[in-house]
XYZ file of C-alpha atoms in Angstrom:
747
model
C -1.538 -77.039 191.935
C -0.477 -73.479 192.785
C 0.756 -70.644 190.615
C 0.097 -67.101 189.409
C -2.452 -65.537 187.087
C -3.072 -62.440 184.990
C -6.197 -60.780 183.639
C -6.801 -57.813 181.371
C -8.822 -55.132 183.151
C -11.579 -52.985 181.649
C -9.177 -50.048 181.321
C -6.623 -52.198 179.487
C -4.267 -52.587 182.415
C -2.921 -55.992 183.404
C -4.005 -57.393 186.751
C -1.731 -59.843 188.538
C -2.829 -62.561 190.954
C 0.195 -63.864 192.862
C -1.493 -66.777 194.636
C -3.750 -68.969 192.508
C -4.689 -72.503 193.532
C -6.313 -75.179 191.348
C -7.879 -78.089 193.220
C -9.341 -81.056 191.320
C -10.938 -84.258 192.498
C -10.831 -87.089 189.945
C -13.179 -90.066 190.540
C -11.468 -93.428 190.386
C -13.251 -95.083 188.817
C -16.131 -92.889 187.578
C -19.621 -94.266 188.215
C -23.189 -93.124 187.720
C -23.199 -91.729 191.254
C -19.784 -90.090 190.803
C -19.284 -89.213 187.110
C -17.601 -85.804 187.339
C -14.171 -84.345 187.808
C -14.888 -81.517 190.267
C -12.804 -78.807 191.824
C -12.199 -75.107 192.230
C -9.982 -72.302 191.008
C -9.132 -69.896 193.844
C -7.360 -66.566 193.491
C -7.929 -64.708 196.716
C -10.066 -61.591 197.093
C -9.121 -60.219 193.707
C -9.985 -63.231 191.549
C -12.499 -65.007 193.737
C -13.412 -68.680 193.592
C -14.725 -70.602 190.583
C -16.408 -73.984 190.907
C -15.341 -76.441 188.207
C -16.977 -79.565 186.823
C -16.153 -81.802 183.871
C -17.644 -85.082 182.690
C -15.049 -87.809 183.219
C -13.779 -89.146 179.908
C -11.705 -92.125 180.976
C -12.300 -95.714 179.864
C -12.232 -96.967 183.449
C -15.916 -96.147 184.005
C -17.672 -98.765 186.166
C -21.249 -99.576 185.190
C -23.734 -100.545 187.879
C -24.501 -104.174 188.581
C -28.220 -103.478 188.293
C -29.345 -103.633 184.663
C -31.265 -100.539 183.509
C -34.927 -101.201 182.813
C -36.311 -100.530 179.343
C -39.488 -98.575 178.710
C -42.853 -100.176 177.941
C -43.856 -100.488 174.267
C -42.861 -97.256 172.514
C -45.799 -95.100 171.397
C -46.466 -95.294 167.633
C -44.141 -98.334 167.479
C -45.939 -101.184 169.235
C -44.118 -104.047 167.530
C -40.449 -104.910 167.311
C -40.386 -104.795 163.506
C -41.210 -101.069 163.507
C -37.807 -100.344 165.060
C -34.430 -100.433 163.369
C -31.832 -102.947 164.505
C -28.299 -102.025 165.504
C -25.458 -103.354 163.412
C -23.567 -106.160 165.050
C -20.124 -105.112 163.789
C -17.535 -102.812 165.336
C -19.417 -99.728 164.104
C -22.183 -100.082 166.705
C -20.652 -97.504 169.035
C -19.895 -94.988 166.308
C -23.464 -95.365 165.017
C -24.965 -94.778 168.456
C -22.731 -91.791 169.173
C -23.391 -90.171 165.806
C -27.165 -90.547 166.000
C -27.857 -89.926 169.690
C -25.728 -86.818 170.262
C -28.385 -84.401 169.052
C -31.257 -82.204 170.290
C -34.702 -83.503 171.195
C -38.117 -81.977 171.717
C -40.009 -83.282 174.772
C -43.773 -83.723 174.545
C -46.757 -85.031 176.564
C -47.006 -85.800 180.234
C -45.415 -83.531 182.799
C -42.538 -82.046 180.854
C -41.245 -79.160 182.951
C -38.613 -78.408 180.326
C -39.443 -78.959 176.629
C -35.975 -79.319 175.110
C -33.127 -81.726 175.718
C -29.741 -82.308 174.171
C -27.448 -85.289 174.644
C -24.270 -83.313 175.058
C -21.656 -86.012 175.685
C -21.587 -89.754 175.239
C -19.164 -92.624 175.774
C -19.668 -96.112 174.364
C -17.817 -99.388 174.900
C -18.349 -102.923 173.647
C -17.742 -106.169 175.491
C -18.316 -108.933 172.998
C -21.919 -108.648 171.903
C -22.783 -106.319 174.797
C -22.842 -102.578 174.162
C -22.595 -100.239 177.169
C -23.296 -96.507 176.888
C -23.100 -93.567 179.273
C -24.205 -90.018 178.552
C -24.638 -86.472 179.810
C -27.815 -84.625 178.740
C -28.868 -80.997 179.218
C -32.512 -79.872 179.532
C -33.524 -76.292 178.791
C -36.591 -74.106 178.327
C -38.013 -72.941 175.015
C -36.824 -69.372 175.554
C -34.330 -68.730 172.780
C -34.357 -72.474 172.096
C -33.080 -72.042 168.579
C -30.085 -70.005 169.696
C -29.335 -72.572 172.395
C -29.460 -75.441 169.925
C -27.014 -73.605 167.671
C -24.795 -73.016 170.699
C -24.801 -76.693 171.597
C -23.957 -77.660 168.017
C -20.849 -75.511 168.195
C -19.817 -76.558 171.728
C -21.066 -80.029 172.423
C -18.686 -80.609 175.313
C -19.729 -77.594 177.388
C -21.390 -78.042 180.774
C -23.672 -75.041 181.078
C -25.869 -73.840 183.932
C -28.942 -75.807 182.917
C -30.830 -78.727 184.355
C -28.924 -81.869 183.455
C -28.922 -85.617 183.930
C -26.261 -88.280 183.728
C -27.131 -91.784 182.582
C -25.646 -95.174 181.841
C -27.145 -98.282 180.347
C -27.006 -100.824 177.554
C -28.376 -101.662 174.107
C -31.168 -104.240 174.295
C -30.910 -106.143 171.006
C -34.140 -108.052 171.649
C -36.244 -104.922 172.052
C -34.037 -102.829 169.708
C -33.685 -99.919 172.072
C -31.108 -98.218 174.269
C -32.060 -98.409 177.941
C -30.714 -95.961 180.540
C -30.897 -95.333 184.234
C -30.497 -91.581 184.760
C -29.765 -89.282 187.702
C -30.408 -85.585 188.090
C -27.325 -83.367 188.409
C -27.324 -80.945 191.323
C -27.158 -77.229 190.485
C -25.217 -75.118 191.124
C -21.924 -76.984 191.314
C -21.580 -78.088 194.931
C -18.409 -77.361 196.816
C -18.220 -80.613 198.768
C -21.448 -82.580 198.364
C -21.673 -85.025 195.427
C -22.928 -83.573 192.164
C -25.352 -86.500 191.840
C -27.831 -87.111 194.653
C -29.039 -90.671 195.219
C -32.660 -89.542 195.571
C -32.424 -88.004 192.093
C -31.719 -91.322 190.339
C -35.329 -92.273 189.709
C -35.351 -91.442 185.988
C -35.649 -94.022 183.232
C -34.643 -93.217 179.650
C -34.926 -95.203 176.434
C -34.030 -94.392 172.830
C -34.824 -96.218 169.608
C -34.578 -95.755 165.847
C -37.972 -95.796 164.063
C -38.052 -98.041 160.989
C -41.312 -96.559 159.640
C -41.710 -92.840 158.926
C -44.925 -90.869 158.447
C -45.829 -87.245 157.880
C -46.044 -86.655 161.653
C -43.202 -88.955 162.675
C -39.891 -88.416 160.863
C -37.417 -88.576 163.715
C -34.213 -90.444 163.175
C -34.125 -91.023 166.928
C -37.087 -91.227 169.306
C -37.136 -91.750 173.037
C -39.010 -91.742 176.293
C -38.377 -90.429 179.813
C -40.322 -91.578 182.879
C -40.114 -92.063 186.636
C -38.634 -95.509 187.135
C -38.979 -95.530 190.946
C -41.411 -94.170 193.477
C -38.736 -91.863 194.798
C -38.771 -89.787 191.627
C -36.326 -87.020 190.794
C -38.450 -83.868 190.944
C -37.571 -83.202 187.302
C -39.683 -85.699 185.332
C -43.376 -86.245 186.018
C -45.305 -88.873 184.104
C -44.191 -90.222 180.722
C -42.453 -87.902 178.250
C -41.676 -88.695 174.626
C -38.570 -87.334 172.924
C -38.001 -86.764 169.201
C -34.757 -85.696 167.566
C -34.988 -82.332 165.847
C -31.662 -82.069 164.022
C -31.594 -82.779 160.290
C -29.158 -85.652 159.818
C -30.703 -87.266 156.764
C -27.745 -86.452 154.519
C -25.333 -88.334 156.825
C -27.592 -91.225 157.821
C -28.104 -94.572 156.134
C -31.876 -94.970 155.818
C -31.860 -98.021 153.574
C -33.824 -100.028 156.150
C -36.428 -97.286 156.768
C -39.822 -97.379 155.059
C -42.262 -94.541 154.563
C -46.014 -94.831 155.096
C -48.123 -92.254 153.219
C -51.406 -90.948 154.587
C -54.120 -91.837 152.060
C -56.382 -88.978 153.190
C -53.636 -86.388 152.771
C -52.709 -87.754 149.346
C -56.339 -87.579 148.240
C -56.615 -83.960 149.357
C -53.396 -83.038 147.574
C -54.517 -84.842 144.415
C -57.791 -82.879 144.417
C -55.947 -79.553 144.575
C -53.534 -80.714 141.882
C -56.438 -81.337 139.498
C -57.752 -77.831 140.162
C -54.357 -76.281 139.486
C -53.533 -78.320 136.376
C -56.987 -77.957 134.836
C -56.599 -76.224 131.505
C -52.796 -76.487 131.573
C -51.685 -78.482 128.565
C -48.197 -79.780 128.035
C -46.846 -77.996 124.969
C -43.412 -78.234 123.456
C -40.631 -80.534 124.581
C -40.164 -79.256 128.118
C -38.553 -81.593 130.610
C -38.789 -81.418 134.372
C -36.990 -83.231 137.217
C -37.699 -86.975 137.216
C -36.044 -90.199 138.339
C -33.055 -89.523 136.056
C -32.120 -86.485 138.143
C -30.342 -86.112 141.469
C -31.810 -85.251 144.851
C -30.531 -81.689 144.498
C -32.873 -81.188 141.515
C -35.890 -81.791 143.757
C -34.539 -79.766 146.673
C -34.519 -75.989 146.471
C -34.086 -72.824 148.459
C -36.527 -69.984 148.253
C -37.395 -66.508 149.463
C -40.033 -63.907 148.826
C -41.449 -60.579 149.863
C -42.658 -61.958 153.208
C -40.132 -64.789 153.556
C -36.606 -64.118 154.687
C -35.188 -67.454 153.594
C -36.287 -71.041 153.309
C -35.318 -74.472 152.077
C -37.304 -77.496 150.968
C -35.881 -80.967 150.565
C -37.625 -84.218 149.684
C -37.886 -87.041 152.194
C -39.311 -89.612 149.763
C -40.197 -89.755 146.083
C -42.420 -92.725 145.389
C -41.189 -95.488 147.642
C -37.577 -94.321 147.608
C -36.030 -92.820 150.749
C -33.649 -90.044 149.818
C -30.666 -90.644 152.051
C -27.863 -89.606 149.735
C -27.019 -87.162 146.993
C -28.364 -89.438 144.256
C -31.644 -91.283 144.018
C -31.444 -95.014 144.608
C -34.079 -95.328 141.905
C -34.916 -98.464 139.982
C -38.143 -100.023 138.790
C -39.542 -99.600 142.306
C -39.434 -95.847 141.764
C -42.742 -95.985 139.923
C -44.427 -98.638 142.062
C -46.445 -95.979 143.853
C -47.335 -93.995 140.744
C -50.979 -93.012 140.992
C -53.228 -92.984 137.909
C -55.592 -90.060 138.334
C -57.615 -90.581 135.173
C -57.022 -92.352 131.909
C -56.423 -88.997 130.246
C -54.217 -87.668 133.028
C -50.498 -88.417 133.345
C -49.130 -90.518 136.185
C -48.372 -88.801 139.483
C -45.664 -89.625 141.968
C -46.276 -89.669 145.698
C -43.801 -87.371 147.438
C -43.072 -86.101 150.916
C -41.103 -82.978 151.824
C -39.746 -81.118 154.809
C -39.894 -77.347 154.427
C -38.222 -74.855 156.745
C -38.362 -71.088 156.425
C -38.360 -67.855 158.397
C -41.184 -65.342 158.093
C -42.812 -62.481 160.024
C -45.679 -63.243 162.423
C -48.951 -64.197 160.742
C -50.674 -60.978 161.854
C -47.828 -58.718 160.745
C -48.586 -56.056 158.123
C -45.800 -54.557 156.029
C -45.491 -50.781 156.570
C -46.290 -48.684 153.501
C -44.897 -45.272 154.464
C -41.416 -46.144 155.616
C -38.535 -48.348 154.615
C -36.929 -48.319 158.051
C -38.730 -50.980 160.037
C -37.727 -53.993 162.069
C -39.514 -57.277 162.528
C -38.690 -60.429 164.465
C -38.739 -63.247 161.961
C -40.022 -66.570 163.248
C -38.927 -70.023 162.204
C -41.536 -72.265 160.593
C -41.506 -75.939 159.633
C -43.871 -77.808 157.337
C -43.982 -81.594 157.008
C -45.961 -82.294 153.854
C -47.139 -85.104 151.582
C -48.639 -84.911 148.132
C -48.168 -85.632 144.459
C -45.699 -84.543 141.809
C -46.322 -84.457 138.070
C -43.006 -85.040 136.263
C -44.601 -84.105 132.925
C -45.780 -80.657 134.021
C -43.347 -80.015 136.876
C -46.223 -79.342 139.328
C -45.750 -80.221 142.996
C -48.881 -80.117 145.177
C -48.776 -81.082 148.865
C -50.800 -80.812 152.048
C -48.874 -80.624 155.262
C -48.638 -79.723 158.926
C -47.096 -76.376 159.808
C -45.386 -76.185 163.188
C -45.256 -72.704 164.657
C -45.008 -71.410 168.240
C -45.849 -74.795 169.731
C -48.986 -75.316 167.605
C -49.488 -77.584 164.604
C -51.752 -76.708 161.678
C -52.331 -79.639 159.312
C -54.452 -77.604 156.891
C -51.566 -76.068 154.934
C -51.305 -76.267 151.147
C -47.954 -76.006 149.345
C -47.800 -75.770 145.552
C -44.658 -75.401 143.446
C -44.224 -74.971 139.705
C -40.737 -76.207 138.820
C -38.859 -74.537 136.001
C -38.002 -76.808 133.103
C -34.524 -78.287 132.977
C -33.758 -76.444 129.739
C -35.292 -73.149 130.828
C -33.193 -69.982 130.814
C -35.052 -68.695 133.861
C -32.929 -68.178 136.949
C -33.936 -70.590 139.678
C -36.156 -73.589 140.252
C -39.518 -71.903 139.764
C -42.263 -70.331 141.889
C -44.547 -71.512 144.669
C -47.267 -70.615 147.167
C -47.884 -71.533 150.811
C -51.556 -71.043 151.695
C -54.105 -72.042 154.303
C -57.015 -74.399 153.632
C -59.000 -72.987 156.563
C -61.766 -70.415 156.504
C -60.760 -66.817 156.992
C -62.673 -66.761 160.257
C -60.497 -69.533 161.689
C -57.855 -68.298 164.151
C -55.222 -70.452 162.430
C -55.927 -68.992 158.993
C -53.062 -67.064 157.365
C -52.724 -65.164 154.129
C -50.998 -66.944 151.281
C -47.263 -66.494 150.928
C -45.706 -66.378 147.456
C -42.088 -67.366 147.035
C -39.495 -67.776 144.325
C -37.183 -70.769 144.429
C -33.601 -70.416 143.354
C -30.644 -72.649 142.708
C -29.282 -74.708 139.852
C -30.231 -78.093 138.487
C -27.469 -80.687 138.433
C -27.281 -80.489 134.632
C -26.833 -76.727 134.923
C -24.098 -77.210 137.498
C -22.287 -79.620 135.177
C -22.689 -77.157 132.315
C -21.438 -74.272 134.453
C -18.374 -76.244 135.575
C -17.574 -77.189 131.974
C -17.995 -73.572 130.912
C -15.724 -72.346 133.705
C -13.082 -74.903 132.700
C -13.238 -73.619 129.144
C -13.075 -70.003 130.343
C -10.008 -70.836 132.401
C -8.314 -72.102 129.237
C -9.410 -69.003 127.307
C -8.124 -66.681 130.017
C -4.817 -68.516 130.180
C -4.453 -68.475 126.398
C -5.351 -64.791 126.217
C -2.762 -63.777 128.801
C -0.131 -66.018 127.218
C -0.732 -64.413 123.823
C -0.355 -61.003 125.448
C 3.066 -62.081 126.706
C 4.033 -63.159 123.181
C 2.863 -59.840 121.693
C 4.823 -57.855 124.301
C 7.985 -59.870 123.576
C 7.568 -59.182 119.848
C 7.172 -55.453 120.590
C 10.321 -55.496 122.723
C 12.273 -57.107 119.856
C 10.748 -54.584 117.434
C 11.828 -51.695 119.674
C 15.386 -53.026 119.957
C 15.706 -53.468 116.180
C 14.316 -50.030 115.323
C 16.090 -47.148 117.025
C 13.307 -44.698 116.152
C 10.572 -46.880 117.639
C 11.343 -46.156 121.302
C 11.264 -42.384 120.819
C 7.960 -42.521 118.931
C 6.148 -44.830 121.386
C 3.582 -43.265 123.719
C 4.607 -43.539 127.358
C 0.979 -42.939 128.345
C -0.178 -45.938 126.318
C 2.421 -48.223 127.868
C 1.564 -46.944 131.354
C -2.135 -47.647 130.828
C -1.400 -51.210 129.690
C 1.020 -51.744 132.585
C -1.589 -50.616 135.113
C -4.069 -52.951 133.440
C -1.845 -55.914 134.304
C -1.137 -54.561 137.783
C -4.808 -54.257 138.836
C -5.703 -58.000 138.883
C -2.409 -58.781 140.588
C -3.143 -56.273 143.366
C -6.661 -57.654 143.816
C -5.347 -61.234 144.055
C -2.083 -60.688 145.919
C -3.101 -63.217 148.606
C -3.440 -65.900 145.951
C 0.059 -65.228 144.602
C 1.700 -64.916 148.014
C -0.374 -66.967 150.517
C 0.249 -66.309 154.183
C 0.915 -68.969 156.775
C -2.569 -68.429 158.160
C -4.154 -69.242 154.803
C -1.871 -72.244 154.423
C -3.029 -73.649 157.767
C -6.628 -72.869 156.855
C -6.307 -74.714 153.570
C -4.740 -77.689 155.333
C -8.155 -78.323 156.862
C -10.163 -77.079 153.904
C -8.575 -78.666 150.840
C -11.205 -77.203 148.515
C -10.124 -73.666 149.363
C -6.520 -74.706 148.805
C -7.318 -76.037 145.341
C -9.126 -72.814 144.474
C -6.147 -70.820 145.711
C -3.730 -72.869 143.579
C -6.035 -72.329 140.612
C -5.834 -68.579 141.208
C -2.026 -68.795 141.270
C -1.977 -70.700 137.976
C -4.335 -68.176 136.381
C -2.436 -65.104 137.624
C 1.104 -66.336 136.923
C 0.951 -65.410 133.191
C -0.431 -62.004 134.207
C 2.583 -61.494 136.447
C 4.906 -62.424 133.574
C 3.065 -60.022 131.245
C 3.384 -57.284 133.866
C 7.157 -57.765 134.135
C 7.541 -57.793 130.342
C 5.428 -54.647 130.072
C 7.680 -52.924 132.613
C 10.681 -53.840 130.455
C 8.958 -52.385 127.389
C 8.141 -49.203 129.318
C 11.762 -48.930 130.410
C 12.982 -49.256 126.807
C 10.576 -46.561 125.620
C 11.538 -44.206 128.430
C 15.279 -44.637 127.926
C 14.840 -44.003 124.172
C 13.651 -40.433 124.733
C 16.429 -38.047 123.647
C 14.605 -34.754 123.152
C 11.676 -32.912 124.720
C 8.406 -34.557 125.638
C 6.124 -31.817 124.345
C 4.028 -34.244 122.299
C 3.672 -36.628 125.242
C 2.440 -33.731 127.329
C -0.173 -33.069 124.675
C -1.299 -36.681 124.982
C -1.589 -36.311 128.749
C -3.530 -33.050 128.450
C -6.076 -34.852 126.283
C -6.197 -38.298 127.895
C -6.132 -37.469 131.604
C -9.235 -35.234 131.597
C -10.961 -37.781 129.381
C -10.165 -40.632 131.783
C -11.151 -38.544 134.823
C -14.459 -37.556 133.222
C -15.226 -41.204 132.475
C -14.409 -42.224 136.052
C -16.683 -39.508 137.443
C -19.520 -40.644 135.180
C -19.013 -44.241 136.327
C -19.230 -43.156 139.988
C -22.378 -41.095 139.327
C -24.081 -43.962 137.507
C -23.147 -46.315 140.372
C -24.728 -43.933 142.885
C -27.930 -43.681 140.848
C -28.207 -47.458 140.546
C -27.479 -48.016 144.242
C -30.111 -45.471 145.269
C -32.668 -47.026 142.934
C -32.094 -50.500 144.431
C -32.197 -49.306 148.051
C -35.351 -47.310 147.383
C -37.373 -50.243 146.074
C -38.737 -52.266 149.040
C -40.013 -55.019 146.782
C -36.620 -55.706 145.238
C -35.142 -58.992 146.426
C -31.380 -59.336 146.135
C -30.295 -62.828 145.161
C -26.926 -64.017 143.942
C -23.926 -61.721 144.047
C -25.960 -58.545 144.589
C -25.178 -55.046 143.307
C -21.617 -54.091 142.476
C -19.620 -51.900 144.840
C -18.195 -48.544 143.767
C -14.758 -50.145 143.537
C -16.039 -52.935 141.284
C -17.737 -50.431 138.968
C -14.525 -48.404 138.731
C -12.583 -51.582 137.926
C -15.062 -52.255 135.118
C -14.436 -48.726 133.838
C -10.688 -49.404 133.886
C -11.459 -52.324 131.576
C -13.058 -49.851 129.168
C -9.900 -47.710 129.276
C -7.832 -50.795 128.459
C -10.109 -51.599 125.528
C -9.007 -48.260 124.058
C -5.340 -48.669 124.969
C -4.271 -47.444 121.491
C -5.880 -44.010 121.976
C -2.751 -42.308 123.449
C -0.610 -43.645 120.601
C -3.052 -42.387 117.965
C -3.115 -38.954 119.636
C 0.708 -38.900 119.807
C 1.024 -39.718 116.115
C -1.471 -36.975 115.290
C 0.432 -34.517 117.482
C 3.655 -35.432 115.691
C 1.936 -34.693 112.393
C 3.006 -38.087 111.129
C 6.191 -39.993 111.852
C 8.467 -41.953 109.636
C 9.036 -44.409 112.498
C 6.761 -47.397 112.774
C 6.782 -47.290 116.569
C 4.316 -50.090 117.204
C 4.667 -53.579 115.816
C 1.567 -54.890 113.999
C 1.720 -57.933 116.284
C 1.367 -55.662 119.309
C -1.490 -53.402 118.256
C -3.432 -55.876 116.107
C -2.884 -58.766 118.536
C -3.608 -56.597 121.552
C -6.810 -55.343 119.946
C -7.980 -58.892 119.238
C -7.231 -59.881 122.849
C -9.449 -57.026 124.077
C -12.230 -57.644 121.534
C -12.387 -61.436 121.979
C -14.122 -61.338 125.436
C -16.966 -59.246 124.010
C -17.441 -61.632 121.114
C -17.399 -64.550 123.542
C -19.945 -62.836 125.793
C -22.389 -62.622 122.869
C -21.881 -66.317 122.120
C -22.170 -67.232 125.806
C -25.489 -65.406 126.136
C -26.959 -67.530 123.337
C -25.481 -70.908 124.302
C -25.503 -70.921 128.096
C -28.375 -70.390 130.498
C -27.775 -67.757 133.184
C -27.997 -68.931 136.779
C -28.511 -67.189 140.079
C -24.856 -67.629 140.998
C -23.217 -67.382 137.584
C -19.462 -67.119 137.846
C -17.440 -65.863 134.898
C -13.681 -66.292 134.719
C -13.351 -64.992 131.171
C -15.300 -61.951 129.993
C -16.256 -61.179 133.579
C -18.538 -58.173 134.145
C -16.318 -57.317 137.106
C -13.409 -56.657 134.733
C -15.027 -54.784 131.836
C -18.318 -53.372 130.588
C -20.607 -55.974 129.037
C -24.073 -55.299 127.687
C -25.862 -55.329 124.371
C -24.728 -51.782 123.615
C -21.153 -52.205 124.802
C -20.757 -55.400 122.750
C -21.103 -53.180 119.679
C -19.409 -49.968 120.830
C -16.248 -51.465 122.343
C -15.236 -53.824 119.482
C -15.995 -51.150 116.871
C -14.035 -48.542 118.825
C -11.048 -50.830 119.365
C -10.938 -51.874 115.699
C -11.262 -48.215 114.628
C -8.253 -47.219 116.768
C -6.206 -50.111 115.356
C -7.179 -49.046 111.808
C -6.208 -45.423 112.492
C -2.835 -46.504 113.868
C -2.302 -48.731 110.849
C -3.030 -45.848 108.485
C -0.793 -43.464 110.445
C 2.159 -45.821 110.332
C 1.432 -46.835 106.743
C 1.580 -43.263 105.487
C 5.016 -42.893 107.106
C 4.493 -39.162 107.435
C 4.840 -38.438 103.698
C 2.214 -35.723 103.947
C 4.070 -33.918 106.707
C 7.039 -31.610 106.290
C 10.075 -31.712 108.571
C 9.328 -28.170 109.704
C 5.852 -29.280 110.775
C 7.336 -32.089 112.777
C 9.796 -29.724 114.483
C 7.033 -27.271 115.395
C 4.978 -30.092 116.855
C 7.760 -31.141 119.156
C 8.286 -34.528 117.511
C 11.408 -36.653 117.305
C 13.772 -36.836 114.286
C 16.962 -38.869 113.968
C 19.991 -36.753 112.980
C 23.420 -37.732 111.714
C 26.363 -37.903 114.088
C 28.520 -36.024 111.552
């Protein structure tokens, strides 16, 4: 094909290439010796020439007549029963593709490159026969983690790394996938084949272990070796491969068994007895047990010397945890270990722990807060015991770090009780069992686990549902009170002239603020609609926001109508309203300045404390603190009206309907009353989310729960007394001097 091309230059100008040629060679049919679509993109001296290569995806692939040889007996799995069988139904190909397209670590023998990823795979079935072909990339350990993340995002990319292509079959008798592989020539050749015949001396096999241990927890294992004397120059000797991606949550492990190490369990049990000695179970505390979900045993954690980490159970007792809920029955306690007659039963457990931390020899600076450190990824595979009566988890494991493995690592965790009001799962320690003189010794690392138990999640969801109803009811009542005030203003001609414009403006702005902050929810763009097409959860949340904000929009429109009625009812000067502004505006400005100053002090205090760990939502921004202050202004929405009545010296007009000022006061006071009740009934969590009585919309604390309701009720009482007196203590001359309003006869 020929055509033209354009490219944006470094200076922003547009470069044009008038003569561009695309040449592609498509194999027909693709084979192991010819598996690529190859070609070039040529654009003359300006664009240059690009070599192209793509793995052929067609179904017309022709497998070789020579059957690929399988490996000898897999290491650690000498018998057939230690390997998982492949399902005989139509899901065989989907199972193979899902499990095998992952990253592998290469160990032993002459591994020139220690990492491999099966990047692309095609599978076909012919009756009972299953044929598979694949493309795999091999890469060095330099920035291995970043490369693995890259391959997860772009599995179909052919990068400039050592690679092999392979095809083969599933051997149902030996329960393994057997490949013949060929090395791919680099760089992309212009005319010579991408696969050289002398590079096809590689044998590959993959299998699914049916028995897991502390050192062997791979969903997929494999082996690479030289299958011919010719060799490939890439593989020397026998190399084992183990999958490194965590796919437990999406894998059916019902046919996998776990084999505990008796020595490791004994060591963990000994340390458990030392930790629990003297700790008596008091009260009616309950900790995670077989009635809980997997998420109650899994937790995330961080600490002063840990950036982030996560721990998730592999087995509890004899149960493999392959889903979000334990498949627990009577067999759950089959492996319960009786320590002593006086001691409670312990459950055998195994965990995988991953976290990032500074190097072992790193020392935190003491004189400066501005430092940088390269955090390193760590992994611990551990086994031990768990006491469901005390919530103590004690394990001994192997820590993998920088290519070395240290199996003298102790991990202890004290779970928080299920009914505890503490935020998080509890606390823990990672320590070394070696002597301090040992080169692998490291100082203990304390951490704090965080998250929510499943019962707390259910409670939080129920609470949020109730708060949604409360918020909806509160806003709906506000609409009713505004409508009643509008009717009151229309029936009483004096009411409009005696109503404070400042008060109505403050209330109107109070309804406008949440609408401005959630305008995207009310009027979603096409981009968000397309996004929510793929992410239905976000769409449901967006619709929930619309439902919650719709009454606020109605209240805002009604409030504008009330403001318009009050403004059009003004027939004389606005001297008294100016007095209200002269008092209220400086008061509001002073409060806003104080809120900004307090925010700055709090922000500086948090940034100046190096030991402070931010978890959850984190500190509020200056905008969020100012929004909370606006909530305080709304709590005292009657203040301008009280000042106006005082400036008028009393008014015979009952400007404000009791429904409006008493109902509005109760609407503003109710969240503070609810917050007090919520603090006593509900346990706070690390990621507490409040829809009603949110600290992002008002000021909530022990002091404010007293000051704000008392202040709001006091203003409502003052307004009631002012309108009740009907100005009998004031003379008409006083009202005229104060700039008030007085109805006169038309005669």
